[in-house]
CSV table of C-alpha atoms in Angstrom, one decimal:
chain,number,residue,atom,x,y,z
A,118,MET,CA,10.9,-5.6,-14.2
A,119,ASP,CA,10.9,-3.9,-10.5
A,120,THR,CA,8.1,-4.8,-8.3
A,121,LYS,CA,5.5,-2.2,-6.9
A,122,GLY,CA,4.4,-3.2,-3.3
A,123,PHE,CA,2.7,-1.5,-0.1
A,124,SER,CA,5.3,1.3,0.3
A,125,TYR,CA,4.6,2.2,-3.3
A,126,GLY,CA,1.1,2.6,-2.8
A,127,LEU,CA,1.2,4.5,0.5
A,128,GLN,CA,3.4,7.0,-0.9
A,129,LYS,CA,1.0,7.5,-3.9
A,130,SER,CA,-1.6,8.0,-1.1
A,131,ILE,CA,-0.1,11.1,0.1
A,132,THR,CA,-1.8,13.2,-2.2
A,133,ILE,CA,-5.1,11.8,-1.2
A,134,GLY,CA,-4.1,12.0,2.7
A,135,ILE,CA,-3.1,15.7,2.0
A,136,GLY,CA,-6.2,16.6,0.0
A,137,TYR,CA,-8.3,14.5,2.9
A,138,ALA,CA,-6.8,17.0,5.8
A,139,PRO,CA,-8.8,20.1,5.3
A,140,VAL,CA,-11.9,17.9,4.6
A,141,ALA,CA,-11.7,15.7,7.8
A,142,ILE,CA,-10.7,18.8,9.8
A,143,THR,CA,-13.7,20.4,8.7
A,144,PHE,CA,-15.9,17.0,9.6
A,145,GLY,CA,-14.3,17.0,12.7
A,146,ILE,CA,-15.2,20.7,13.9
A,147,LEU,CA,-18.9,20.4,12.6
A,148,SER,CA,-19.2,17.2,14.2
A,149,LEU,CA,-18.6,18.7,17.8
A,150,GLN,CA,-21.1,21.6,16.8
A,151,SER,CA,-23.6,19.0,15.7
A,152,GLY,CA,-23.2,17.9,19.4
A,153,LEU,CA,-21.0,14.6,18.9
A,154,THR,CA,-18.2,14.2,21.4
A,155,ILE,CA,-14.5,13.9,20.1
A,156,TRP,CA,-14.6,10.0,20.2
A,157,GLU,CA,-18.2,9.6,18.8
A,158,ALA,CA,-16.7,12.1,15.7
A,159,GLY,CA,-13.3,9.7,15.5
A,160,LEU,CA,-15.5,6.3,15.8
A,161,MET,CA,-17.4,7.4,12.9
A,162,SER,CA,-14.5,8.0,10.6
A,163,LEU,CA,-12.8,4.8,11.9
A,164,PHE,CA,-15.9,2.9,10.9
A,165,VAL,CA,-17.8,4.6,8.5
A,166,PHE,CA,-14.9,6.0,6.0
A,167,ALA,CA,-16.9,7.6,3.8
A,168,GLY,CA,-16.7,11.5,3.6
A,169,ALA,CA,-20.3,12.3,2.1
A,170,ALA,CA,-22.6,10.2,4.0
A,171,GLN,CA,-20.7,11.1,7.3
A,172,PHE,CA,-21.3,15.1,6.7
A,173,ILE,CA,-25.1,14.3,5.8
A,174,ALA,CA,-25.2,12.1,9.1
A,175,LEU,CA,-24.4,15.2,10.8
A,176,GLN,CA,-27.3,17.2,9.4
A,177,LEU,CA,-29.5,14.7,10.3
A,178,ILE,CA,-28.0,14.0,13.7
A,179,ALA,CA,-28.2,17.9,14.6
A,180,GLN,CA,-31.7,17.8,13.2
A,181,GLY,CA,-32.8,14.6,15.4
A,182,ALA,CA,-33.5,12.1,12.7
A,183,THR,CA,-34.1,8.7,14.1
A,184,ILE,CA,-31.2,5.7,13.6
A,185,TRP,CA,-33.4,4.4,10.8
A,186,VAL,CA,-33.6,7.4,8.9
A,187,ILE,CA,-29.6,8.0,9.1
A,188,GLY,CA,-29.2,4.3,8.1
A,189,LEU,CA,-31.4,4.1,5.2
A,190,THR,CA,-29.9,7.7,3.7
A,191,THR,CA,-26.4,6.5,4.4
A,192,LEU,CA,-27.5,3.3,2.6
A,193,ILE,CA,-28.9,5.4,-0.5
A,194,VAL,CA,-25.6,7.5,-0.5
A,195,ASN,CA,-23.4,4.7,-0.5
A,196,ILE,CA,-25.1,2.1,-2.8
A,197,ARG,CA,-22.4,3.5,-5.2
A,198,HIS,CA,-19.8,1.6,-3.8
A,199,VAL,CA,-21.2,-1.3,-4.7
A,200,LEU,CA,-20.4,0.1,-8.5
A,201,MET,CA,-16.8,0.9,-7.5
A,202,SER,CA,-16.1,-2.1,-5.5
A,203,PHE,CA,-17.8,-4.2,-8.6
A,204,SER,CA,-15.3,-2.2,-11.0
A,205,MET,CA,-12.4,-3.3,-8.9
A,206,ILE,CA,-12.6,-6.7,-9.2
A,207,ARG,CA,-10.7,-6.8,-12.6
A,208,PHE,CA,-7.6,-5.8,-11.0
A,209,PHE,CA,-7.6,-8.8,-8.4
A,210,PRO,CA,-8.3,-12.1,-9.8
A,211,GLY,CA,-7.3,-15.0,-7.4
A,212,ILE,CA,-6.6,-12.7,-4.3
A,213,SER,CA,-8.0,-14.3,-1.4
A,214,LEU,CA,-11.5,-13.2,0.5
A,215,GLY,CA,-9.5,-12.1,3.5
A,216,ARG,CA,-7.5,-9.6,1.8
A,217,LEU,CA,-10.3,-8.4,-0.6
A,218,SER,CA,-12.4,-7.7,2.9
A,219,LEU,CA,-9.7,-5.7,4.0
A,220,LEU,CA,-9.3,-3.5,1.0
A,221,ALA,CA,-13.0,-3.4,0.6
A,222,GLN,CA,-12.9,-1.0,4.0
A,223,GLY,CA,-10.4,1.4,2.2
A,224,LEU,CA,-12.7,1.9,-0.9
A,225,THR,CA,-13.6,5.6,-1.1
A,226,ASP,CA,-14.3,7.9,-4.0
A,227,GLU,CA,-11.0,9.1,-4.0
A,228,SER,CA,-9.2,6.0,-3.7
A,229,PHE,CA,-11.1,4.5,-5.9
A,230,VAL,CA,-10.3,7.0,-8.6
A,231,LEU,CA,-6.6,6.7,-7.4
A,232,ASN,CA,-6.6,3.0,-7.6
A,233,SER,CA,-8.4,2.8,-11.1
A,234,LYS,CA,-5.6,5.0,-12.7
A,235,LEU,CA,-2.5,3.5,-10.6
A,236,LEU,CA,-3.2,-0.5,-11.0
A,237,GLU,CA,-3.7,-0.2,-14.9
A,238,ASP,CA,-0.1,-0.2,-15.1
A,239,ILE,CA,0.8,-2.9,-12.1
A,240,GLY,CA,1.7,-6.3,-13.8
A,241,THR,CA,0.3,-8.9,-11.1
A,242,PRO,CA,-2.9,-9.1,-9.0
A,243,GLU,CA,-0.6,-9.9,-6.1
A,244,GLU,CA,1.1,-6.7,-6.5
A,245,ARG,CA,-2.0,-4.8,-7.4
A,246,SER,CA,-3.7,-5.7,-3.9
A,247,ARG,CA,-0.4,-4.4,-2.1
A,248,VAL,CA,-0.5,-1.3,-3.9
A,249,ALA,CA,-4.2,-0.7,-3.6
A,250,LEU,CA,-3.5,-1.7,0.3
A,251,GLY,CA,-1.0,1.0,0.7
A,252,VAL,CA,-3.2,3.7,-1.0
A,253,ASN,CA,-6.3,2.8,1.1
A,254,ILE,CA,-4.5,2.9,4.6
A,255,GLY,CA,-2.5,5.7,3.9
A,256,ALA,CA,-6.2,7.5,2.7
A,257,PHE,CA,-7.8,5.8,5.9
A,258,LEU,CA,-5.2,7.1,8.2
A,259,SER,CA,-5.2,10.7,6.9
A,260,TRP,CA,-9.0,10.7,7.3
A,261,VAL,CA,-9.1,9.4,11.0
A,262,ILE,CA,-6.3,11.4,12.2
A,263,PHE,CA,-7.3,14.7,10.8
A,264,THR,CA,-10.9,14.3,11.9
A,265,PHE,CA,-9.3,13.9,15.4
A,266,VAL,CA,-7.3,17.0,15.1
A,267,GLY,CA,-10.7,18.8,13.7
A,268,ALA,CA,-12.5,17.5,16.4
A,269,TRP,CA,-10.1,18.8,19.1
A,270,LEU,CA,-9.7,22.1,17.2
A,271,GLY,CA,-13.6,22.3,17.4
A,272,LYS,CA,-13.5,21.7,21.2
A,273,GLN,CA,-10.8,24.6,22.1
A,274,MET,CA,-12.5,27.4,20.1
A,275,ALA,CA,-15.7,27.9,18.0
A,276,ILE,CA,-14.7,28.1,14.7
A,277,THR,CA,-17.1,29.4,12.2
A,278,PHE,CA,-16.3,29.5,8.5
A,279,SER,CA,-18.3,29.1,5.5
A,280,GLY,CA,-15.5,27.6,3.5
A,281,PHE,CA,-16.2,24.5,5.5
A,282,ASN,CA,-19.4,24.3,3.1
A,283,PHE,CA,-17.2,23.8,0.2
A,284,ALA,CA,-14.5,21.4,1.3
A,285,LEU,CA,-15.9,18.1,0.2
A,286,LEU,CA,-16.8,19.6,-3.3
A,287,ALA,CA,-13.5,21.2,-3.4
A,288,LEU,CA,-11.8,17.7,-3.2
A,289,PHE,CA,-14.3,15.8,-5.9
A,290,ILE,CA,-13.5,18.9,-8.3
A,291,VAL,CA,-10.1,18.5,-8.1
A,292,LEU,CA,-10.4,14.8,-8.9
A,293,THR,CA,-12.3,15.5,-11.7
A,294,VAL,CA,-9.4,17.1,-13.4
A,295,GLY,CA,-7.3,14.1,-13.3
A,296,ILE,CA,-9.9,12.0,-15.1
A,297,VAL,CA,-12.2,13.6,-17.0
A,298,ASN,CA,-10.7,13.6,-20.9
A,299,ARG,CA,-11.9,13.5,-24.2
A,300,SER,CA,-13.1,9.8,-24.4
A,301,ASN,CA,-15.1,10.4,-21.5
A,302,ILE,CA,-16.3,13.6,-21.2
A,303,PHE,CA,-19.7,12.6,-23.1
A,304,THR,CA,-20.6,9.9,-20.0
A,305,TYR,CA,-19.4,13.2,-17.5
A,306,LEU,CA,-21.9,15.6,-19.0
A,307,PHE,CA,-24.6,13.2,-19.4
A,308,ALA,CA,-24.2,12.1,-15.7
A,309,GLY,CA,-24.3,15.4,-14.7
A,310,ILE,CA,-27.3,16.9,-16.5
A,311,ILE,CA,-29.4,13.7,-15.5
A,312,ALA,CA,-28.1,14.4,-12.0
A,313,VAL,CA,-29.4,17.6,-12.0
A,314,ILE,CA,-32.8,16.6,-13.3
A,315,LEU,CA,-33.2,13.7,-11.1
A,316,LYS,CA,-32.0,15.7,-8.1
A,317,ILE,CA,-34.7,18.4,-8.6
A,318,LEU,CA,-37.7,15.8,-9.4
A,319,ILE,CA,-36.7,13.1,-6.8
A,320,PRO,CA,-36.4,13.8,-2.7
A,321,GLY,CA,-33.5,12.4,-1.3
A,322,LYS,CA,-30.3,11.0,-2.6
A,323,VAL,CA,-31.5,8.6,-4.9
A,324,TYR,CA,-30.4,10.5,-8.1
A,325,LEU,CA,-26.6,9.6,-7.1
A,326,LEU,CA,-27.1,6.0,-8.1
A,327,LEU,CA,-29.6,6.4,-11.1
A,328,SER,CA,-27.5,9.1,-12.7
A,329,VAL,CA,-24.6,7.0,-12.5
A,330,GLY,CA,-26.0,4.0,-13.5
A,331,ILE,CA,-27.8,5.5,-16.7
A,332,ALA,CA,-24.9,7.6,-17.9
A,333,ALA,CA,-22.3,4.8,-17.4
A,334,THR,CA,-24.5,2.4,-19.5
A,335,ALA,CA,-25.3,5.0,-22.1
A,336,GLY,CA,-21.4,5.7,-22.3
A,337,ALA,CA,-20.5,2.0,-22.3
A,338,LEU,CA,-23.3,1.3,-25.1
A,339,ILE,CA,-21.9,3.9,-27.3
A,340,GLU,CA,-18.3,2.6,-26.7
A,341,TYR,CA,-19.8,-1.0,-27.5
A,342,TYR,CA,-21.3,0.2,-30.4
A,343,ARG,CA,-18.2,1.8,-31.9
A,344,GLY,CA,-16.1,-0.8,-30.9
A,345,SER,CA,-18.2,-3.4,-33.0
A,346,GLN,CA,-18.6,-1.1,-36.2
A,347,GLU,CA,-14.7,-0.9,-36.3
A,348,ASN,CA,-14.3,-4.5,-36.3
A,349,LEU,CA,-17.2,-5.2,-38.9
A,350,GLU,CA,-15.2,-2.7,-41.0
A,351,ILE,CA,-11.7,-4.4,-40.3
A,352,LYS,CA,-13.3,-7.7,-41.6
A,353,HIS,CA,-14.6,-5.8,-44.8
A,354,GLU,CA,-11.1,-4.6,-45.4
B,117,MET,CA,-20.4,8.0,24.4
B,118,SER,CA,-24.0,8.2,23.8
B,119,LYS,CA,-25.6,4.8,23.0
B,120,GLU,CA,-27.8,6.1,20.3
B,121,ILE,CA,-24.8,7.9,18.3
B,122,VAL,CA,-22.9,4.7,18.8
B,123,LEU,CA,-25.7,2.7,17.4
B,124,THR,CA,-26.1,5.1,14.5
B,125,ILE,CA,-22.3,4.6,13.5
B,126,LEU,CA,-22.7,0.9,13.7
B,127,PHE,CA,-25.8,0.8,11.4
B,128,MET,CA,-24.1,3.4,9.1
B,129,THR,CA,-20.7,0.9,9.1
B,130,ALA,CA,-23.2,-2.2,8.4
B,131,VAL,CA,-24.6,-0.8,5.1
B,132,THR,CA,-21.5,0.9,4.1
B,133,TYR,CA,-19.2,-1.9,4.4
B,134,GLY,CA,-21.8,-4.0,3.0
B,135,ALA,CA,-22.0,-1.9,-0.4
B,136,ARG,CA,-18.0,-2.1,-0.4
B,137,VAL,CA,-17.7,-6.0,0.3
B,138,ILE,CA,-20.6,-7.6,-1.4
B,139,PRO,CA,-19.3,-7.6,-5.0
B,140,PHE,CA,-15.9,-8.7,-3.8
B,141,ILE,CA,-17.6,-11.9,-2.2
B,142,LEU,CA,-20.3,-12.5,-4.9
B,143,LEU,CA,-18.6,-11.5,-8.4
B,144,ARG,CA,-14.8,-12.0,-7.5
B,145,ASN,CA,-14.7,-15.1,-10.0
B,146,MET,CA,-16.2,-13.1,-12.8
B,147,SER,CA,-14.4,-12.1,-16.1
B,148,LEU,CA,-16.0,-9.0,-18.0
B,149,GLY,CA,-15.8,-8.1,-21.4
B,150,GLY,CA,-17.1,-5.9,-24.0
B,151,PHE,CA,-20.0,-3.8,-22.8
B,152,TRP,CA,-19.3,-4.4,-19.1
B,153,LYS,CA,-15.7,-3.4,-19.1
B,154,SER,CA,-16.7,0.0,-20.5
B,155,PHE,CA,-19.4,0.6,-18.0
B,156,ILE,CA,-17.2,-0.3,-15.0
B,157,SER,CA,-14.7,1.9,-16.6
B,158,LEU,CA,-17.0,4.7,-16.8
B,159,VAL,CA,-18.4,4.5,-13.4
B,160,PRO,CA,-15.7,7.0,-11.8
B,161,VAL,CA,-16.2,9.5,-14.5
B,162,ALA,CA,-19.8,9.5,-13.9
B,163,LEU,CA,-19.9,9.7,-10.2
B,164,LEU,CA,-17.8,12.4,-9.7
B,165,ALA,CA,-20.5,14.4,-12.0
B,166,ALA,CA,-23.3,13.2,-10.2
B,167,LEU,CA,-21.7,14.2,-7.0
B,168,VAL,CA,-20.5,17.7,-8.0
B,169,ILE,CA,-22.9,19.3,-10.9
B,170,PRO,CA,-26.4,19.4,-9.0
B,171,GLU,CA,-24.5,20.7,-6.1
B,172,LEU,CA,-23.0,23.5,-7.9
B,173,LEU,CA,-26.3,24.4,-9.9
B,174,ILE,CA,-29.3,23.7,-7.6
B,175,SER,CA,-30.0,26.2,-5.2
B,176,PRO,CA,-31.5,24.9,-1.5
B,177,GLU,CA,-34.9,25.9,-2.7
B,178,ASN,CA,-34.6,23.2,-5.3
B,179,LYS,CA,-34.3,25.6,-8.3
B,180,ILE,CA,-31.1,26.1,-11.1
B,181,GLY,CA,-29.4,29.0,-10.0
B,182,LEU,CA,-26.2,30.5,-11.8
B,183,LEU,CA,-25.1,33.4,-9.5
B,184,ASN,CA,-24.5,31.4,-6.5
B,185,PRO,CA,-21.2,30.9,-4.6
B,186,PHE,CA,-21.1,27.0,-5.0
B,187,LEU,CA,-20.8,27.6,-8.8
B,188,ILE,CA,-18.3,30.4,-8.9
B,189,ALA,CA,-16.4,28.5,-6.1
B,190,GLY,CA,-16.4,25.1,-8.3
B,191,ILE,CA,-15.3,26.9,-11.4
B,192,SER,CA,-12.8,28.9,-9.9
B,193,THR,CA,-11.1,25.7,-8.2
B,194,PHE,CA,-11.4,23.7,-11.6
B,195,ILE,CA,-9.6,26.4,-13.1
B,196,PHE,CA,-6.8,26.5,-10.3
B,197,ALA,CA,-6.7,22.7,-10.0
B,198,ARG,CA,-5.7,22.6,-13.6
B,199,LYS,CA,-3.1,25.2,-13.2
B,200,VAL,CA,-1.7,23.8,-10.0
B,201,PRO,CA,-1.8,19.9,-9.6
B,202,ASN,CA,-1.9,19.7,-5.9
B,203,LEU,CA,-4.9,18.6,-4.0
B,204,PHE,CA,-4.2,20.2,-0.6
B,205,TYR,CA,-3.9,23.5,-2.1
B,206,SER,CA,-6.6,23.2,-4.6
B,207,VAL,CA,-8.8,22.3,-2.1
B,208,LEU,CA,-7.9,25.3,0.4
B,209,PHE,CA,-8.3,27.5,-2.6
B,210,GLY,CA,-11.8,26.3,-3.4
B,211,MET,CA,-13.0,26.6,0.5
B,212,LEU,CA,-11.4,30.2,0.4
B,213,VAL,CA,-13.2,31.4,-2.7
B,214,PHE,CA,-16.5,30.0,-1.6
B,215,TRP,CA,-15.9,31.9,1.9
B,216,GLY,CA,-15.2,35.1,0.0
B,217,VAL,CA,-18.0,35.0,-2.5
B,218,ASP,CA,-20.5,33.7,0.3
B,219,LYS,CA,-19.8,37.1,1.9
B,220,ILE,CA,-20.1,39.2,-0.9
B,221,ILE,CA,-23.2,37.5,-2.3
């Protein structure tokens, strides 16, 4: 069997890297319009590396929100990473904490979705951790570099283009196409319905975490129940 | 760089990285089966729905509205991405459709 490693992951990350480009450029341009400097925009992408939270932070900074409000909002928006990180553990038994903490910084919605698909077919935890590192670093570099590109562009000229408002959503929608199938469409639709209801009812971004938790629980209960019924049927035969 | 912005970024980093790394630290020796295995495999799907669907359906006035540029651009992007499996083109396509519809409506 051929082994797959860092360069394989890096190669696979190109799709994310290219998809990030318009979104990160958008972020860079909007950063300047929100009063950040090029270096502040770049620093945020380098350290925070979380699209949705960064866009929300720009809005809040422009509105003059306090550090505490921005920090708390970021926590609420990004607490979903706990679920993603939890979901990744199964791929890396026996991998050192040092490497895991490096992998953690690269965890985003996009790298998570890609890694979840990719790592299923890779044999050992060691190989999986190398591939994931390649995926994460590729995505990370694209996000940081194109943030600088966007911020630089935003400094050269005043760009107003309403399509910017749709950049991040478009990225999420394209990812949806790749992972929703017959076996999980129930969870997808259920999560969507709950998220809509909770977003209308509860101010802020708590609806994200709640709807993901509720829908994944419901979907898993159904799968679990079906699985145990099938086991019973096999025993009866 | 303004001190205020740098502090904000550091605070955002702390909570975000915390959410990313804590399960790795606390739960890395756990093996999962049955319910939890299904649960974690469904998280990505549920997450994409929660990130996308409310944004397409709910207007800034917090009401459900079907004739809005987000929904029209969203559906168009979905159909386009199914035909053309290329992240970059699909994202650009979505942004352009949104821009066009936003101008018209």
